[in-house]
Each structure stands twice: as C-alpha cells, then as structure tokens.
mmCIF file of C-alpha atoms in Angstrom:
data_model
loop_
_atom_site.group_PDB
_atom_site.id
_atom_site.type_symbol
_atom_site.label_atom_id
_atom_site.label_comp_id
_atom_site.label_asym_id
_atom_site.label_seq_id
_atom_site.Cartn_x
_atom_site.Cartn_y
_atom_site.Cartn_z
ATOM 1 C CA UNK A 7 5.189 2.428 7.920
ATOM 2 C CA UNK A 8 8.099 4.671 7.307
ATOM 3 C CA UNK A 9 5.701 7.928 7.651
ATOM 4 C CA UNK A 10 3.487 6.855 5.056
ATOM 5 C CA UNK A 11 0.040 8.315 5.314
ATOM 6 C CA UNK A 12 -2.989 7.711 2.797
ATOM 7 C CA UNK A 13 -6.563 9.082 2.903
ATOM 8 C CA UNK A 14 -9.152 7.978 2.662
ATOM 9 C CA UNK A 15 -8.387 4.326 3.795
ATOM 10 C CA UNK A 16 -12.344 2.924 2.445
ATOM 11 C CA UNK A 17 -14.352 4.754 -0.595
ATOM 12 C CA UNK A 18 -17.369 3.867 -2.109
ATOM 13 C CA UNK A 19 -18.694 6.039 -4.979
ATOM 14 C CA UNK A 20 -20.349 5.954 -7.619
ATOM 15 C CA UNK A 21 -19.409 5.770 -11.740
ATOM 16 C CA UNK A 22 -18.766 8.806 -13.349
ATOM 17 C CA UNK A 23 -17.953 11.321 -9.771
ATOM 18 C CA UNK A 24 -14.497 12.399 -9.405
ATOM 19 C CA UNK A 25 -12.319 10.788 -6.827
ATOM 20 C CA UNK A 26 -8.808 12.052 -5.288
ATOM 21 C CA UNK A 27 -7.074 9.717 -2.950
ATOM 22 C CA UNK A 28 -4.284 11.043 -1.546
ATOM 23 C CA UNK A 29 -0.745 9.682 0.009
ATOM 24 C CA UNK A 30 1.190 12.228 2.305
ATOM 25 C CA UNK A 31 5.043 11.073 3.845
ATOM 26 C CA UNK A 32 7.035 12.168 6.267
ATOM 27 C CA UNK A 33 10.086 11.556 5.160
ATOM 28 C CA UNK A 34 11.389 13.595 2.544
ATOM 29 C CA UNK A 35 11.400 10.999 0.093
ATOM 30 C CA UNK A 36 12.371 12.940 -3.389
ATOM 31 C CA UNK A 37 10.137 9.658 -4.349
ATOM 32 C CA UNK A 38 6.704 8.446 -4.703
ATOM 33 C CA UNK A 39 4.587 5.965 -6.653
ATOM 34 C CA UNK A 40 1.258 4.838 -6.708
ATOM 35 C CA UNK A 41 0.073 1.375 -7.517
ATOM 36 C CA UNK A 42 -3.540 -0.619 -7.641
ATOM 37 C CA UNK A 43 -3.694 -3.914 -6.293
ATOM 38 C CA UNK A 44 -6.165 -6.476 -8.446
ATOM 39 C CA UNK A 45 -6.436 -10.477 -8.062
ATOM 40 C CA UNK A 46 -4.047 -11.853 -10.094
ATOM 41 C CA UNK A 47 -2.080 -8.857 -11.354
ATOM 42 C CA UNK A 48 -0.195 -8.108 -7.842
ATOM 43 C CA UNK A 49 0.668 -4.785 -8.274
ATOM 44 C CA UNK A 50 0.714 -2.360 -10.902
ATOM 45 C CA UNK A 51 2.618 0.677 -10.998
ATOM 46 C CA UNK A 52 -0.155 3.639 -12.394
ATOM 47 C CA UNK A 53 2.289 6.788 -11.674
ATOM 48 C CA UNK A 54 5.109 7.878 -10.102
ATOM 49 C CA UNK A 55 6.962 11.132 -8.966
ATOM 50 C CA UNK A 56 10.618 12.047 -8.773
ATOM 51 C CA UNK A 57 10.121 15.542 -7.212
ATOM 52 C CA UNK A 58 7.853 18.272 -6.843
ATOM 53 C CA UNK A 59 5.764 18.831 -10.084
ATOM 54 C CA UNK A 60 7.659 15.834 -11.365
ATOM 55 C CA UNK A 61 5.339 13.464 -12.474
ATOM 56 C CA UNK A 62 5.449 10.176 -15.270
ATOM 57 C CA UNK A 63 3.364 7.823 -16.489
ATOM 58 C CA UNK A 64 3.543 4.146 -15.383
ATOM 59 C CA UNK A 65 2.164 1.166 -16.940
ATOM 60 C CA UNK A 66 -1.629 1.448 -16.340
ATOM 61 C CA UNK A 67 -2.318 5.425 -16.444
ATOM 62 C CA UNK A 68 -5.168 5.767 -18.757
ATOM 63 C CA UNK A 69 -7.870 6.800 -16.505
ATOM 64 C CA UNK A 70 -5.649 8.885 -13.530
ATOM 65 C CA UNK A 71 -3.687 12.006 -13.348
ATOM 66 C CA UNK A 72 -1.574 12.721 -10.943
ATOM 67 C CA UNK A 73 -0.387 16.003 -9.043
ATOM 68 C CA UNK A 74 2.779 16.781 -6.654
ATOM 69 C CA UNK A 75 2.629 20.085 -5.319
ATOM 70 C CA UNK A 76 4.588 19.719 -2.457
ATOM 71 C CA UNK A 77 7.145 17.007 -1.456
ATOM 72 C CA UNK A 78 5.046 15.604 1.134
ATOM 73 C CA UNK A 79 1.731 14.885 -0.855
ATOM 74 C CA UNK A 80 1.192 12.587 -4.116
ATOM 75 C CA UNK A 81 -2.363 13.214 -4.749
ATOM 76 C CA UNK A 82 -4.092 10.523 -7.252
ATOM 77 C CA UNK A 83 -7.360 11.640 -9.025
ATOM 78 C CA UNK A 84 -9.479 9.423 -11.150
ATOM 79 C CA UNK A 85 -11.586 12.694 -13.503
ATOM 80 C CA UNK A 86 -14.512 10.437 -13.611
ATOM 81 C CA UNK A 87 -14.520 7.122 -11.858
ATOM 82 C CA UNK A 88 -15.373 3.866 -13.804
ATOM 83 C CA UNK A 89 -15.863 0.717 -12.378
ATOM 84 C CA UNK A 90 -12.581 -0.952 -13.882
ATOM 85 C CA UNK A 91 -11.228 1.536 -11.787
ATOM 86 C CA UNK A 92 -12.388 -0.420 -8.526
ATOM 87 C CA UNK A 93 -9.412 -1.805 -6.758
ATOM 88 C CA UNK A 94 -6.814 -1.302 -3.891
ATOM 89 C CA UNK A 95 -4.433 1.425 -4.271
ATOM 90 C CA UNK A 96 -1.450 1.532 -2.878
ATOM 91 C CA UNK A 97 0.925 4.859 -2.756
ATOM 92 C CA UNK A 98 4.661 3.882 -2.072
ATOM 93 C CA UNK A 99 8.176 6.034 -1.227
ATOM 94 C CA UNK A 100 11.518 5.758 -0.742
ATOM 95 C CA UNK A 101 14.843 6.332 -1.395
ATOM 96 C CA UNK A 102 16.551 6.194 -5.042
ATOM 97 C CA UNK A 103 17.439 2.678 -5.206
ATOM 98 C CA UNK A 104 16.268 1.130 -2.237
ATOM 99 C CA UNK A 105 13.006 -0.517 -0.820
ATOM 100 C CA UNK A 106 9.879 1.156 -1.224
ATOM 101 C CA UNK A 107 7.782 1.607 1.337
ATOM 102 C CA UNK A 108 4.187 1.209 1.186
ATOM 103 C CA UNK A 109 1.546 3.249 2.969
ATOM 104 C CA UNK A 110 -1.672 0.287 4.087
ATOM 105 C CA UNK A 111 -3.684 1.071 0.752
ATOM 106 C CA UNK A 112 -6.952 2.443 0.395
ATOM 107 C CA UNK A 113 -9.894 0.243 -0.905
ATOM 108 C CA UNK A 114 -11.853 2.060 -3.918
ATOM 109 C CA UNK A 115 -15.033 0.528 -4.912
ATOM 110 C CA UNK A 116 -16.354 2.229 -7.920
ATOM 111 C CA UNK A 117 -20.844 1.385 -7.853
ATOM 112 C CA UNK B 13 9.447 -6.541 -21.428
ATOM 113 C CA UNK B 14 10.530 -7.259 -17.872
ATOM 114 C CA UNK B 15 7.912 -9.901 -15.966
ATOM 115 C CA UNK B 16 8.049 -11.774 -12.841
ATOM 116 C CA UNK B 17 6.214 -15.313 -12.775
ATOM 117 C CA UNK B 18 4.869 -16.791 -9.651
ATOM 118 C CA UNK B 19 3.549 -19.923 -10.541
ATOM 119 C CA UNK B 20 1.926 -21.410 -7.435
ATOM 120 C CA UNK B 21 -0.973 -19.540 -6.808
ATOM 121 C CA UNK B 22 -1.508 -21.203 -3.299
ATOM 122 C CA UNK B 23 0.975 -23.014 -1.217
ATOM 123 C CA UNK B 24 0.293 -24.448 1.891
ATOM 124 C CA UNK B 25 3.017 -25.873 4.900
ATOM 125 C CA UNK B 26 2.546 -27.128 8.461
ATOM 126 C CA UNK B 27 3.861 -25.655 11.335
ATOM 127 C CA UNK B 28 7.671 -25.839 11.821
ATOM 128 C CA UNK B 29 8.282 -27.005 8.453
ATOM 129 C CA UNK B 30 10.490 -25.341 5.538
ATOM 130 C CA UNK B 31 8.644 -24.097 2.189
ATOM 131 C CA UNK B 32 10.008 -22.670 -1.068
ATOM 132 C CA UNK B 33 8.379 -20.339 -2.915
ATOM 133 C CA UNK B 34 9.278 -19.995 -6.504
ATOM 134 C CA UNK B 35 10.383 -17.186 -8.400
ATOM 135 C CA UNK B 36 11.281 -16.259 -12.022
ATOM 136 C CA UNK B 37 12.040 -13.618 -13.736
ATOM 137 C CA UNK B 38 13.231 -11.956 -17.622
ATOM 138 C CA UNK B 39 15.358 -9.083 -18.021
ATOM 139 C CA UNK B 40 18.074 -7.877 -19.846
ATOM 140 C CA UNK B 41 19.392 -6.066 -17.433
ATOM 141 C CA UNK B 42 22.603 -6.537 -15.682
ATOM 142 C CA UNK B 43 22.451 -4.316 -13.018
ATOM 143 C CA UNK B 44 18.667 -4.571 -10.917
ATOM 144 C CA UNK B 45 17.481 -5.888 -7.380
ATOM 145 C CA UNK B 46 15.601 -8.320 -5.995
ATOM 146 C CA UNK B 47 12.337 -8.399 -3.375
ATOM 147 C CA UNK B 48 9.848 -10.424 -1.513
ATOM 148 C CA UNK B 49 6.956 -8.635 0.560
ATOM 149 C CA UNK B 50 4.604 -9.932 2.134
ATOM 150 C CA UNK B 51 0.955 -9.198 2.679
ATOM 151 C CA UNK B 52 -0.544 -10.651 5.953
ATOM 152 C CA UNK B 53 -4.677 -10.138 5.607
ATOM 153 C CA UNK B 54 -3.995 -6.080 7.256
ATOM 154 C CA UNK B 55 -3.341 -5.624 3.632
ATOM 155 C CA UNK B 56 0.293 -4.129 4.602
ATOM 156 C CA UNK B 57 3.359 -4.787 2.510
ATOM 157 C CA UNK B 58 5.710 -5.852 4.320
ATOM 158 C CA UNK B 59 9.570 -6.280 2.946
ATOM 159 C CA UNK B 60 10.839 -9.611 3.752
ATOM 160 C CA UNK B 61 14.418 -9.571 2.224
ATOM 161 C CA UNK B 62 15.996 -8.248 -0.629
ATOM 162 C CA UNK B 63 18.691 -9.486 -3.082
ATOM 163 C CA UNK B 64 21.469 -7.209 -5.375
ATOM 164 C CA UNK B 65 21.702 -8.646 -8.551
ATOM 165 C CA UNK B 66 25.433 -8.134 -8.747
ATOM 166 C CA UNK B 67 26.019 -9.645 -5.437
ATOM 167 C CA UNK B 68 26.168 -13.688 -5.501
ATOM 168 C CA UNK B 69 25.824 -14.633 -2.091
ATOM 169 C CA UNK B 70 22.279 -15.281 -1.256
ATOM 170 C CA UNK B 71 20.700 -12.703 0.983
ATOM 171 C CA UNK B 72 19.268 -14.283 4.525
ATOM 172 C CA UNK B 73 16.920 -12.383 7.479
ATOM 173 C CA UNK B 74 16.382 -14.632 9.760
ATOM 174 C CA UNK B 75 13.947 -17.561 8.789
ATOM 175 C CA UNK B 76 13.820 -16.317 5.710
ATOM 176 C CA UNK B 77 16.177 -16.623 2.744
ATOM 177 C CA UNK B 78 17.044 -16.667 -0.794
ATOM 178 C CA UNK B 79 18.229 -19.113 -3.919
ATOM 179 C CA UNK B 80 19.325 -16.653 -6.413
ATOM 180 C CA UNK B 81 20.298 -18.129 -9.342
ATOM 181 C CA UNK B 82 20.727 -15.372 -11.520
ATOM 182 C CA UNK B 83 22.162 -17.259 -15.120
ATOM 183 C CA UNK B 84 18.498 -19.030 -14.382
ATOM 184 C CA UNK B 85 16.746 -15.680 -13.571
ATOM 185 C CA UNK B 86 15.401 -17.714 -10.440
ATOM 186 C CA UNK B 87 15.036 -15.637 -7.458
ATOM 187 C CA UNK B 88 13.327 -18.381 -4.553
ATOM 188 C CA UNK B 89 12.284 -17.663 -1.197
ATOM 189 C CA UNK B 90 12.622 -20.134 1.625
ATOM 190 C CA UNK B 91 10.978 -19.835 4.749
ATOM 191 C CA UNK B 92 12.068 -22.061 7.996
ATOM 192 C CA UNK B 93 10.652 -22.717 11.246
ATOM 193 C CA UNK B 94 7.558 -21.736 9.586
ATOM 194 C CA UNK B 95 5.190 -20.176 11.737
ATOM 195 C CA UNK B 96 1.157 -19.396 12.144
ATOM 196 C CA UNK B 97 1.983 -15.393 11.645
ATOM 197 C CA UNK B 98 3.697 -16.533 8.467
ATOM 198 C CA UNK B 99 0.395 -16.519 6.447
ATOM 199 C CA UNK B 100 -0.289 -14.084 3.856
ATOM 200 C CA UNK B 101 0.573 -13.315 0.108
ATOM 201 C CA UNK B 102 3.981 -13.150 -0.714
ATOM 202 C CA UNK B 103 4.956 -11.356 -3.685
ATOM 203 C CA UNK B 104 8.399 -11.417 -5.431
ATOM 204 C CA UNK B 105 9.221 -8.103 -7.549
ATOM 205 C CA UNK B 106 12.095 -6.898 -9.415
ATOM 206 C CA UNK B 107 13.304 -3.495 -9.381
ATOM 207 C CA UNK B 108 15.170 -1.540 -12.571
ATOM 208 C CA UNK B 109 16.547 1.765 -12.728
ATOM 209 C CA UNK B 110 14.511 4.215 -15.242
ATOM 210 C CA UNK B 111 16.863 5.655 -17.621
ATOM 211 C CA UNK B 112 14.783 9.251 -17.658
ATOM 212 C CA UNK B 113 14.214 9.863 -14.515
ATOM 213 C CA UNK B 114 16.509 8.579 -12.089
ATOM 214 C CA UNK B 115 13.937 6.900 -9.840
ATOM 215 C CA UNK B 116 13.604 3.266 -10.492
ATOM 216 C CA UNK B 117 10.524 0.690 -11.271
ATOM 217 C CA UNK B 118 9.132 -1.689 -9.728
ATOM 218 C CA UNK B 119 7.776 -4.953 -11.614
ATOM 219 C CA UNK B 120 5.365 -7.488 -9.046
ATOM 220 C CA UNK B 121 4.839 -10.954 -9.222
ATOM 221 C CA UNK B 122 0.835 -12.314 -8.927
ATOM 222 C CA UNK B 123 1.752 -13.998 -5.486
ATOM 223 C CA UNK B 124 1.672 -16.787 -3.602
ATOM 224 C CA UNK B 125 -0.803 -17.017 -0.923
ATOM 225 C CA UNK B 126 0.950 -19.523 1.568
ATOM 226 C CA UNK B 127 -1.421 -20.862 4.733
ATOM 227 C CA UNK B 128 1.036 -22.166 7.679
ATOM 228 C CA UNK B 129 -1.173 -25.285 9.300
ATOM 229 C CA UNK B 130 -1.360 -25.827 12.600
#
C-alpha cells in the first residue's frame, strides 16, 4: 500500500545474531516510522525518521538502532537479537499530518 | 501520558447488523486526530476513517462511522450493514504533533477483534 515495501516479510534467527529488516517507499515521504506489533500492546512506535539521517527515538528503542541514508530506505537493525525482541514489525510513512501508511509487516521470530 | 483504551477485547455481530466499538482516550491536547484501522488476518492495516479533533461533525465512509465526543475523550466506531469481510482487529489510535521534530506520533489502542457471524 501506498509504495510501501519491507524485506524480509518472515525471519527466523537465532538469539544473539544481528538482524536488519528493512522498509523502502516510493513515495517521497520526508516520513517514516517503525513499529512492533505484540498481543495486547497494538502497536508500538520503536523509531521514527523525519528526513535523511534524521532519526529519534520512540517509546520502545532500547534494543534497535535505526539508519536513513537515503529517503527511500528506513533500515531497522536489532545489534544482537533477543527473544523479547520476537514480534511483528511494522514500518509506516506518510505525509506530515496525515494517515500513515503501513507497509504488510514482517514477522521476526527470535529462537 | 497520552493512552488509548479499548476495552472489549472481542466483539462479535451477525450479519447485517450494526456494532459499536468503543473508544477512549486522555490527552491534553487541543489540537490532534483521530483513527481506526483495521487488520483483516493478511496482517495489513488498513485505514477505516479518520476524525479532526477540532472538527465536530462526526466523520462517516460509508458503513462505517464515528461518535466523537470529544469533552468525553470518546472516539466510537460504528459499523452498519455489517458484513463477513468485516472481520479482523480494529484498532483506534490517536495522533499528536511532536514539538521537536515536526513529524507527529502515533499512540494505538490494544484492539478489538470483531467476528461478523453468518
């Protein structure tokens, strides 16, 4: 939807590796956010980016870093996976104050 | 702290009927907006309708509309005509303007999986 791209869509890995998941638009959304999906929490916001190299922290960040080289690709990297970390992960864009739109998640299971 | 409340966890309506799905929300804020999305099993989100907290007419697409109440912080979502592809997760979430930034936040509800009976 909207142009919204993320890779890949199913991980499985184990605790401890390094994983980057990453979310690529096509729309030239100044924009972008990443979330993780857990039963009952809905969705948590875990960073977001409003331009290229500009990154903050959202309310569940300990564990991720982020990276925006380009204004097409919001890359998400857990430095060594843990599995608390296992969820759904959503990556989201859109204009300043409208709708977000959300890619259709990837599913992270951390072993 | 901002937080949306959704507090039935399952909901369940038979074909054709109306439901209401519940809403609430704290904020200080006077100036925000207002969402549902749904998630059909896919796993997509889905916007259903959204909802300007400044505006006081109740926002309607289709089937689906709004009781915005916003002294109440109430934000409810009715659905009519309900049908089969209605089922999913429906998740209410408020949206604030970060004062750094410029982009603005999103805050989700738990959800409300609602089954549509045949």
């Amino acid at each position: 939807d909207a142009g919204i791209t993320q890779s890949p869509r199913h991980k499985v890995t184990e605790t401890g590796t390094p994983v980057t998941l990453r979310c690529h638009q096509t729309e030239n959304h100044r924009y972008m956010y990443w979330y993780r999906q857990d039963p009952g929490h809905g969705l948590r916001l875990i960073h977001y980016s409003y331009g290229v190299k500009d990154t903050d922290k959202g309310e569940v960040s300990d564990g991720y870093s982020v990276s925006r080289s380009k204004t097409e690709d919001f890359l998400l990297t857990l430095e060594s996976a843990t599995s608390s970390q296992t969820s759904v992960y959503f990556c989201a864009t859109g204009p300043k104050n409208q709708p977000q739109h959300f890619g259709d998640g990837t599913r992270l299971s951390i072993l | 702290a901002q937080t949306v409340t959704q507090s039935q966890p399952e909901m369940s309506v038979q074909e054709a009927e109306t439901v209401t799905l519940s809403c609430t929300y704290d904020t200080s804020e006077n100036n925000y907006y207002l969402f549902w999305y749904k998630q059909p099993p896919s796993r997509q989100m889905i916007l259903v309708i959204r909802q300007e907290a400044y505006k006081q007419q109740n926002a309607t697409e289709n089937r689906f509309s709004v009781n915005f109440q916003k002294a109440a912080k109430s934000f409810s979502l009715k659905i009519s005509d309900s049908q089969l592809g209605d089922t999913a997760m429906y998740f209410c979430a408020f949206m604030k303007p970060l004062s750094t930034s410029g982009t603005y936040k999103y805050i989700f509800g738990t959800g409300t999986r609602l089954k549509v009976l045949a």
